[in-house]
């Protein structure tokens, strides 16, 4: 049972780095263009450059004389250098370790804001005033209950179901409960779907936890704030009102804020891609939950703890690091990031948070192993030359574990935090006139046309 209550006190190239945000002082780059000489045809083309990018469709005009040539494509597996959208939500400078939501530095939001304030900010672009905030909190609070059939649905899972699999399918299942959510261009419908997803995700998450533990489900307590209510649904036993440990409640709120958005990461890209088919938001967001489940994305926080358990002791750390470097020991989980090529700014905050939480629960051997891993990796050329620094997942697992959350629940906590980002990005995509159904091109490398000759035995 989580120790959440007072009763249980406890200079590489700038790959994927977002361009500098527009500032009033920055001169417009009118007339900027890229000259491309095609050595196949000796023709020269001019491709316009705006906001540090060329439009990939402009490359189509670069063709050979071959009538079947449909024009030049750009080949970019894993989107290493392709912007898929223009977005006003989150700004990252991976080289400088900067993360801002709608212009506000993550450090200031983590220090001062509430998670629901951040959720509003991400969607609306401005911080809510008191009246907007009160109404928003009220709306979320009164949509925390799920249909009783959702509860039965959750009860159908086996005792050892992974909570991310339960969360993913349950969020997709909400589409069946709210069929009118398919009217995605109706603002009222969009609004209520967003409220429902923010309100019900913690309930479903907590129910999945209780199911695995074989404990009775605890219904939402609408007297409690968002995070405390979630903790109550997770940890409450016979007490009539659950009192969350304030250090844990604030730590979790900060972790939710840190996870709330991260521009075009794998799960957000999944939400946008699936949402671009104009499916309902529950289906689109469940694609994000699925993507987050993977060990290279949100599942990394779980893998960090498993890795630390396997290492077992501080004295085994040097050998483990050597095995990572030789390729025998897998990756150092919780290290490295596609965008951050210096310390992940979220990881700095999480490390400080870990100190506060560990003051309550006491330092354990796993934290000592993590600190030693970090110390050795940060002074080892293998990691520094590849710009591999701790990411947000390196210490979050330790905090969750110290609150006694089970390891396979960590990514669920990430999903609760990321929900406002997925929703803000989904709506931005939907209202963006330039967006169409996401449909990448491919370079076909299979066999040319060939006649069918059965390899089955003659009938
Ligand atoms: N441990 C050891 N080597 C690594 C690691 C690592 N964690 N990450 C990257 N490398 C090496 C990799 O082997 C490669 O070396 P070489 O150039 O010799 O082949 C080089 O660094 C570049 O790696 P990459 O795979 O091209 O980098 P990427 O940008 O595609 O991958 C990443 C980013 C996050 C998937 C990767 O760093 C990784 O697998 N990290 C561990 C998993 C992890 O912590 N994920 C959480 C990411 S943060 C939260 C989130 O957004 O979900």
XYZ file of C-alpha atoms and ligand atoms in Angstrom:
511
model
C 0.000 0.000 0.000
C 1.570 3.330 -0.950
C 2.981 5.324 1.926
C 1.060 8.334 0.827
C -0.901 9.105 3.950
C 0.085 10.583 7.261
C -0.731 7.290 8.900
C 2.112 5.548 6.997
C 4.577 8.426 7.091
C 7.278 7.573 5.375
C 28.574 20.161 -29.184
C 26.627 17.763 -31.121
C 24.426 19.016 -33.959
C 21.172 20.515 -32.726
C 19.094 17.478 -33.598
C 15.393 18.103 -33.016
C 16.129 21.120 -30.894
C 13.216 23.503 -31.266
C 14.066 26.750 -33.004
C 14.297 29.827 -30.829
C 10.796 31.023 -30.030
C 9.720 34.102 -32.020
C 10.523 37.324 -30.250
C 9.373 40.819 -31.093
C 13.000 41.838 -31.677
C 13.782 39.058 -34.155
C 13.793 40.372 -37.730
C 11.516 38.556 -40.165
C 13.405 36.300 -42.568
C 11.476 37.520 -45.605
C 12.783 36.144 -48.859
C 15.107 33.544 -47.286
C 15.637 30.627 -49.602
C 17.722 27.540 -50.067
C 19.378 27.022 -53.453
C 19.559 23.368 -54.398
C 21.549 22.140 -57.350
C 20.428 18.729 -58.600
C 23.530 17.080 -60.046
C 21.324 14.508 -61.789
C 19.842 17.161 -64.057
C 22.137 20.161 -63.470
C 19.046 22.169 -62.642
C 18.990 24.611 -59.745
C 15.952 25.101 -57.521
C 15.046 27.678 -54.954
C 13.209 26.393 -51.890
C 11.885 28.974 -49.438
C 13.053 28.886 -45.831
C 10.808 30.082 -43.018
C 11.168 29.571 -39.260
C 14.369 27.620 -39.863
C 12.659 25.016 -42.018
C 11.892 24.175 -45.596
C 8.537 22.722 -46.615
C 9.257 19.111 -47.536
C 6.511 19.196 -50.210
C 8.534 21.847 -52.042
C 11.129 19.137 -52.727
C 8.589 17.426 -54.964
C 9.325 19.896 -57.697
C 12.873 18.504 -57.919
C 12.502 15.788 -60.544
C 14.467 13.858 -63.135
C 13.269 13.438 -66.708
C 11.802 10.031 -65.787
C 8.003 10.374 -66.194
C 7.483 8.020 -63.201
C 9.517 10.278 -60.924
C 7.038 11.857 -58.515
C 9.675 14.211 -57.148
C 12.259 14.254 -54.402
C 11.317 13.051 -50.922
C 13.135 13.489 -47.638
C 13.964 10.254 -45.808
C 13.867 10.635 -42.042
C 13.223 7.463 -40.037
C 12.259 8.303 -36.438
C 11.792 11.993 -37.350
C 15.346 12.934 -36.424
C 15.104 16.224 -38.271
C 11.506 16.664 -39.350
C 9.030 19.081 -37.783
C 5.556 17.561 -38.061
C 3.677 20.633 -36.873
C 3.879 24.227 -35.724
C 3.020 24.375 -32.047
C 2.620 27.159 -29.475
C 2.495 24.866 -26.443
C 5.952 23.769 -25.312
C 9.434 25.079 -26.047
C 12.558 22.977 -25.555
C 16.173 23.887 -26.134
C 17.878 20.531 -25.763
C 21.409 21.919 -25.781
C 20.764 24.489 -23.080
C 18.441 22.275 -21.022
C 15.460 24.636 -21.296
C 11.829 23.578 -21.008
C 8.945 26.048 -21.025
C 5.182 25.589 -21.156
C 3.580 28.478 -23.067
C 6.673 30.536 -22.298
C 6.770 29.830 -18.559
C 9.985 28.126 -17.322
C 9.322 24.638 -15.954
C 11.244 25.511 -12.774
C 8.811 28.336 -11.928
C 5.734 26.253 -12.684
C 7.027 23.317 -10.636
C 7.767 25.636 -7.726
C 4.573 27.664 -7.713
C 1.726 26.271 -9.800
C -0.826 23.550 -9.269
C -1.180 20.704 -11.744
C -4.661 21.825 -12.797
C -3.415 25.381 -13.327
C -0.776 23.934 -15.658
C -3.391 21.786 -17.395
C -5.449 24.912 -18.086
C -2.366 26.812 -19.228
C -1.333 24.116 -21.695
C -4.746 24.068 -23.328
C -5.645 27.762 -23.256
C -2.240 29.401 -23.599
C -2.660 31.660 -20.547
C -2.780 31.039 -16.818
C -6.357 30.880 -15.517
C -7.758 33.730 -13.446
C -9.426 32.827 -10.146
C -12.896 32.462 -11.617
C -11.676 30.292 -14.526
C -9.618 28.173 -12.173
C -12.430 27.631 -9.677
C -14.823 26.614 -12.439
C -12.220 24.285 -13.981
C -11.456 22.617 -10.641
C -15.186 22.260 -10.005
C -15.777 20.685 -13.427
C -12.915 18.235 -13.011
C -13.953 17.348 -9.474
C -17.497 16.491 -10.506
C -16.473 14.242 -13.385
C -14.185 11.963 -11.403
C -16.705 9.121 -11.147
C -16.694 6.436 -13.836
C -19.690 4.466 -15.051
C -20.236 1.334 -12.954
C -19.753 -0.785 -16.063
C -16.218 0.581 -16.347
C -15.628 -0.834 -12.906
C -16.921 -4.227 -14.081
C -14.687 -3.939 -17.129
C -11.660 -3.440 -14.870
C -12.717 -6.363 -12.695
C -12.469 -8.587 -15.778
C -8.683 -8.319 -15.856
C -6.500 -11.003 -14.318
C -4.861 -10.314 -10.956
C -1.455 -9.876 -12.604
C -2.524 -7.494 -15.406
C -0.073 -4.670 -16.012
C -1.767 -1.433 -14.884
C -0.670 0.337 -18.091
C -2.479 -2.297 -20.163
C -5.553 -1.758 -17.975
C -5.300 2.021 -18.239
C -4.790 1.951 -21.964
C -7.754 -0.264 -22.751
C -10.008 1.503 -20.235
C -9.283 4.913 -21.711
C -10.000 3.543 -25.179
C -13.160 2.007 -23.694
C -14.425 5.425 -22.558
C -15.209 6.080 -26.239
C -17.935 3.459 -25.935
C -19.440 5.264 -22.938
C -19.456 8.710 -24.570
C -20.384 8.232 -28.244
C -21.114 11.927 -28.766
C -17.398 12.596 -28.169
C -16.970 11.763 -31.835
C -18.294 15.264 -32.607
C -14.798 16.594 -32.287
C -15.498 19.868 -34.085
C -18.190 20.784 -31.561
C -16.426 22.878 -28.936
C -18.801 21.839 -26.148
C -18.173 18.173 -26.879
C -14.425 18.713 -27.003
C -14.549 20.562 -23.735
C -16.471 17.875 -21.866
C -14.261 15.109 -23.291
C -11.164 16.951 -22.096
C -12.678 17.438 -18.645
C -13.666 13.764 -18.530
C -10.209 12.547 -19.477
C -8.491 14.752 -16.907
C -11.012 13.794 -14.229
C -11.381 10.061 -14.840
C -7.802 9.043 -15.599
C -6.753 9.126 -11.913
C -9.888 7.154 -10.996
C -9.193 4.453 -13.584
C -5.517 4.420 -12.597
C -6.373 3.983 -8.911
C -8.972 1.311 -9.678
C -6.380 -0.644 -11.682
C -4.032 -0.441 -8.702
C -6.692 -1.684 -6.292
C -7.694 -4.468 -8.661
C -4.164 -5.844 -8.869
C -3.873 -5.652 -5.081
C -7.220 -7.377 -4.607
C -8.492 -4.416 -2.602
C -11.976 -2.895 -2.829
C -12.238 0.098 -5.130
C -12.308 3.449 -3.366
C -14.641 5.952 -4.977
C -13.552 9.552 -5.554
C -13.845 11.888 -2.582
C -14.888 15.202 -4.068
C -13.952 17.078 -0.898
C -10.307 16.516 -1.772
C -8.046 18.317 -4.263
C -6.949 16.460 -7.421
C -3.746 14.821 -6.184
C -5.027 14.073 -2.686
C -8.164 12.532 -4.169
C -6.029 10.278 -6.347
C -3.960 9.230 -3.332
C -7.139 8.585 -1.397
C -8.457 6.277 -4.140
C -5.130 4.447 -4.129
C -4.403 4.147 -0.421
C -7.522 4.709 1.686
C -8.553 1.799 3.860
C -11.147 2.112 6.627
C -10.710 5.795 7.485
C -13.672 8.022 6.607
C -11.492 10.756 5.106
C -8.021 10.133 3.778
C -5.284 12.504 4.917
C -2.427 12.507 2.433
C 1.096 13.137 3.640
C 1.641 16.741 2.460
C 5.253 16.082 1.354
C 4.137 13.172 -0.813
C 1.112 15.009 -2.170
C 3.187 18.034 -3.202
C 5.937 15.810 -4.625
C 3.407 13.990 -6.778
C 1.841 17.268 -7.891
C 5.275 18.530 -8.973
C 5.998 15.277 -10.799
C 2.679 15.594 -12.639
C 3.607 19.170 -13.627
C 7.047 18.051 -14.859
C 5.442 15.377 -17.024
C 2.548 17.495 -18.283
C 3.931 18.114 -21.772
C 7.113 17.587 -23.729
C 6.276 18.729 -27.262
C 6.498 16.110 -30.026
C 7.627 13.081 -28.037
C 6.685 9.543 -29.081
C 3.320 9.388 -27.254
C 2.244 12.902 -28.223
C 3.125 12.148 -31.803
C 0.982 9.006 -31.499
C -1.962 11.040 -30.147
C -1.620 13.571 -32.974
C -1.225 10.878 -35.657
C -4.211 8.837 -34.491
C -6.240 11.991 -33.793
C -5.522 13.222 -37.312
C -7.944 10.575 -38.588
C -10.615 12.587 -36.677
C -11.334 9.739 -34.312
C -12.741 10.629 -30.843
C -10.273 11.908 -28.204
C -10.513 8.810 -25.997
C -9.247 6.632 -28.852
C -6.568 9.161 -29.793
C -5.297 9.500 -26.233
C -5.271 5.737 -25.677
C -2.704 5.597 -28.505
C -0.578 7.936 -26.401
C -0.921 5.682 -23.360
C 0.151 2.723 -25.509
C 3.227 4.576 -26.759
C 4.112 5.676 -23.238
C 4.057 2.044 -22.067
C 7.224 1.271 -24.069
C 10.546 0.981 -22.173
C 12.249 3.593 -24.345
C 9.581 6.149 -23.379
C 7.533 6.325 -20.170
C 8.285 2.700 -19.348
C 11.875 3.750 -18.637
C 11.068 4.770 -15.038
C 10.028 1.182 -14.359
C 13.144 -0.153 -16.093
C 15.418 2.077 -13.979
C 14.183 0.397 -10.828
C 14.500 -3.073 -12.345
C 18.051 -2.207 -13.425
C 18.926 -0.955 -9.921
C 17.503 -4.140 -8.400
C 19.622 -6.244 -10.741
C 22.756 -4.279 -9.847
C 21.917 -5.010 -6.219
C 24.768 -3.170 -4.518
C 26.949 -0.067 -4.906
C 30.030 -2.245 -5.304
C 28.570 -3.779 -8.497
C 28.070 -0.398 -10.205
C 31.489 -0.136 -11.950
C 31.080 -3.608 -13.491
C 27.564 -2.748 -14.614
C 28.737 0.470 -16.268
C 31.434 -1.508 -18.099
C 28.823 -3.997 -19.326
C 26.710 -1.109 -20.695
C 29.731 0.338 -22.481
C 30.612 -3.014 -24.025
C 27.025 -3.458 -25.201
C 26.558 -6.599 -23.063
C 24.498 -5.026 -20.292
C 21.862 -3.179 -22.309
C 21.400 0.553 -21.876
C 21.784 2.620 -18.776
C 18.070 3.224 -18.282
C 17.085 6.744 -17.290
C 20.038 8.145 -19.225
C 20.029 9.850 -22.604
C 17.395 11.761 -24.479
C 16.596 12.425 -28.095
C 16.349 16.162 -27.503
C 18.298 17.001 -24.336
C 21.999 16.947 -24.962
C 22.728 18.425 -21.552
C 21.131 17.716 -18.171
C 17.344 17.288 -18.511
C 15.924 20.296 -16.577
C 13.182 18.056 -15.189
C 15.775 15.644 -13.814
C 17.362 18.481 -11.792
C 14.024 19.262 -10.145
C 13.295 15.577 -9.571
C 16.644 15.096 -7.882
C 15.867 17.933 -5.452
C 12.437 16.465 -4.871
C 13.977 13.081 -4.132
C 16.031 14.719 -1.378
C 12.856 16.078 0.237
C 11.008 12.787 0.006
C 13.978 10.810 1.285
C 14.123 13.139 4.311
C 10.721 11.676 5.201
C 11.385 8.018 4.370
C 15.158 7.835 4.873
C 17.859 7.032 2.300
C 17.805 3.467 1.020
C 20.394 1.384 -0.812
C 18.661 1.883 -4.167
C 19.176 5.630 -3.962
C 22.826 5.013 -3.147
C 23.149 2.796 -6.238
C 21.448 5.477 -8.384
C 23.776 8.194 -7.072
C 26.809 6.013 -7.790
C 25.564 5.197 -11.304
C 25.111 8.891 -11.971
C 28.506 9.804 -10.485
C 30.408 7.247 -12.550
C 28.477 7.838 -15.788
C 28.911 11.611 -15.601
C 32.666 11.218 -15.395
C 32.961 8.530 -18.063
C 33.892 9.460 -21.599
C 31.468 6.914 -23.101
C 28.517 8.829 -21.655
C 29.854 12.385 -21.791
C 31.021 12.102 -25.410
C 27.530 10.906 -26.402
C 25.946 13.604 -24.261
C 24.097 11.062 -22.150
C 22.800 12.657 -18.964
C 20.132 11.556 -16.492
C 16.646 12.127 -17.858
C 13.404 12.683 -15.953
C 12.933 8.951 -15.453
C 16.191 8.366 -13.618
C 15.009 9.512 -10.187
C 11.212 9.485 -10.506
C 11.054 5.726 -9.975
C 12.955 6.061 -6.711
C 10.503 8.662 -5.462
C 7.504 6.575 -6.469
C 9.042 3.525 -4.866
C 9.733 5.401 -1.635
C 6.016 6.225 -1.545
C 5.531 2.430 -1.895
C 4.007 2.496 -5.353
C 4.698 -0.834 -7.079
C 7.207 -0.697 -9.949
C 4.733 -1.478 -12.710
C 2.572 1.444 -11.583
C 5.236 4.098 -12.282
C 4.335 4.622 -15.915
C 0.682 5.023 -14.938
C 1.745 7.998 -12.811
C 3.575 9.417 -15.838
C 0.379 8.962 -17.896
C -1.739 10.916 -15.392
C 0.770 13.739 -15.604
C 1.016 13.698 -19.415
C -2.751 13.768 -19.978
C -3.087 17.605 -20.197
C -0.268 17.739 -22.752
C -1.798 15.047 -24.945
C -5.133 16.852 -24.843
C -3.722 20.304 -25.572
C -1.690 18.910 -28.466
C -4.664 16.936 -29.794
C -6.857 20.054 -29.836
C -4.120 22.211 -31.344
C -3.688 19.640 -34.121
C -7.423 19.526 -34.745
C -7.768 23.303 -35.043
C -4.650 23.677 -37.186
C -5.863 24.336 -40.727
C -2.605 22.992 -42.164
C -2.994 19.556 -40.621
C -4.391 16.616 -42.557
C -4.516 12.911 -41.845
C -0.965 11.869 -40.908
C 0.354 9.701 -43.660
C 4.128 9.434 -44.134
C 5.715 8.388 -47.399
C 8.039 5.399 -47.752
C 10.903 4.264 -49.923
C 9.852 0.892 -51.286
C 12.685 -1.642 -51.090
C 10.741 -4.863 -51.722
C 10.719 -7.089 -54.803
C 9.614 -5.713 -58.173
C 6.444 -7.088 -59.761
C 6.499 -10.897 -60.081
C 3.924 -13.478 -61.091
C 2.083 -15.525 -58.433
C 3.363 -19.139 -58.202
C 1.868 -21.057 -55.286
C 4.294 -22.829 -52.928
C 1.495 -24.879 -51.361
C 0.959 -28.538 -52.204
C -1.355 -28.948 -55.164
C -4.938 -29.327 -53.879
N 22.853 3.892 -22.249
C 23.945 3.584 -23.002
N 24.143 4.057 -24.237
C 23.201 4.878 -24.748
C 22.045 5.234 -24.028
C 21.891 4.718 -22.722
N 20.827 5.021 -21.972
N 21.278 6.061 -24.778
C 21.941 6.206 -25.928
N 23.086 5.492 -25.912
C 24.113 5.463 -26.950
C 23.694 4.610 -28.137
O 24.097 3.270 -27.984
C 24.389 5.326 -29.261
O 25.751 4.976 -29.205
P 26.585 4.795 -30.583
O 26.604 6.150 -31.215
O 27.898 4.289 -30.146
O 25.815 3.782 -31.413
C 24.310 6.790 -28.881
O 24.241 6.803 -27.455
C 23.084 7.515 -29.463
O 21.937 6.759 -29.111
P 20.586 6.781 -29.945
O 19.875 5.491 -29.723
O 20.873 7.187 -31.362
O 19.809 7.973 -29.263
P 18.268 8.308 -29.432
O 18.169 9.776 -29.405
O 17.687 7.591 -30.582
O 17.649 7.663 -28.113
C 16.739 7.351 -25.992
C 17.160 8.369 -27.054
C 16.044 8.083 -24.826
C 15.735 6.347 -26.591
C 18.015 6.600 -25.499
O 18.932 7.515 -24.944
C 17.683 5.493 -24.515
O 17.376 4.366 -24.928
N 17.750 5.796 -23.180
C 17.364 4.811 -22.177
C 15.854 4.762 -22.054
C 15.323 5.972 -21.328
O 15.827 6.373 -20.289
N 14.228 6.535 -21.866
C 13.528 7.666 -21.257
C 13.582 8.901 -22.113
S 13.113 10.373 -21.206
C 11.453 10.223 -20.863
C 10.612 10.121 -22.051
O 10.611 11.026 -22.901
O 9.893 9.144 -22.136
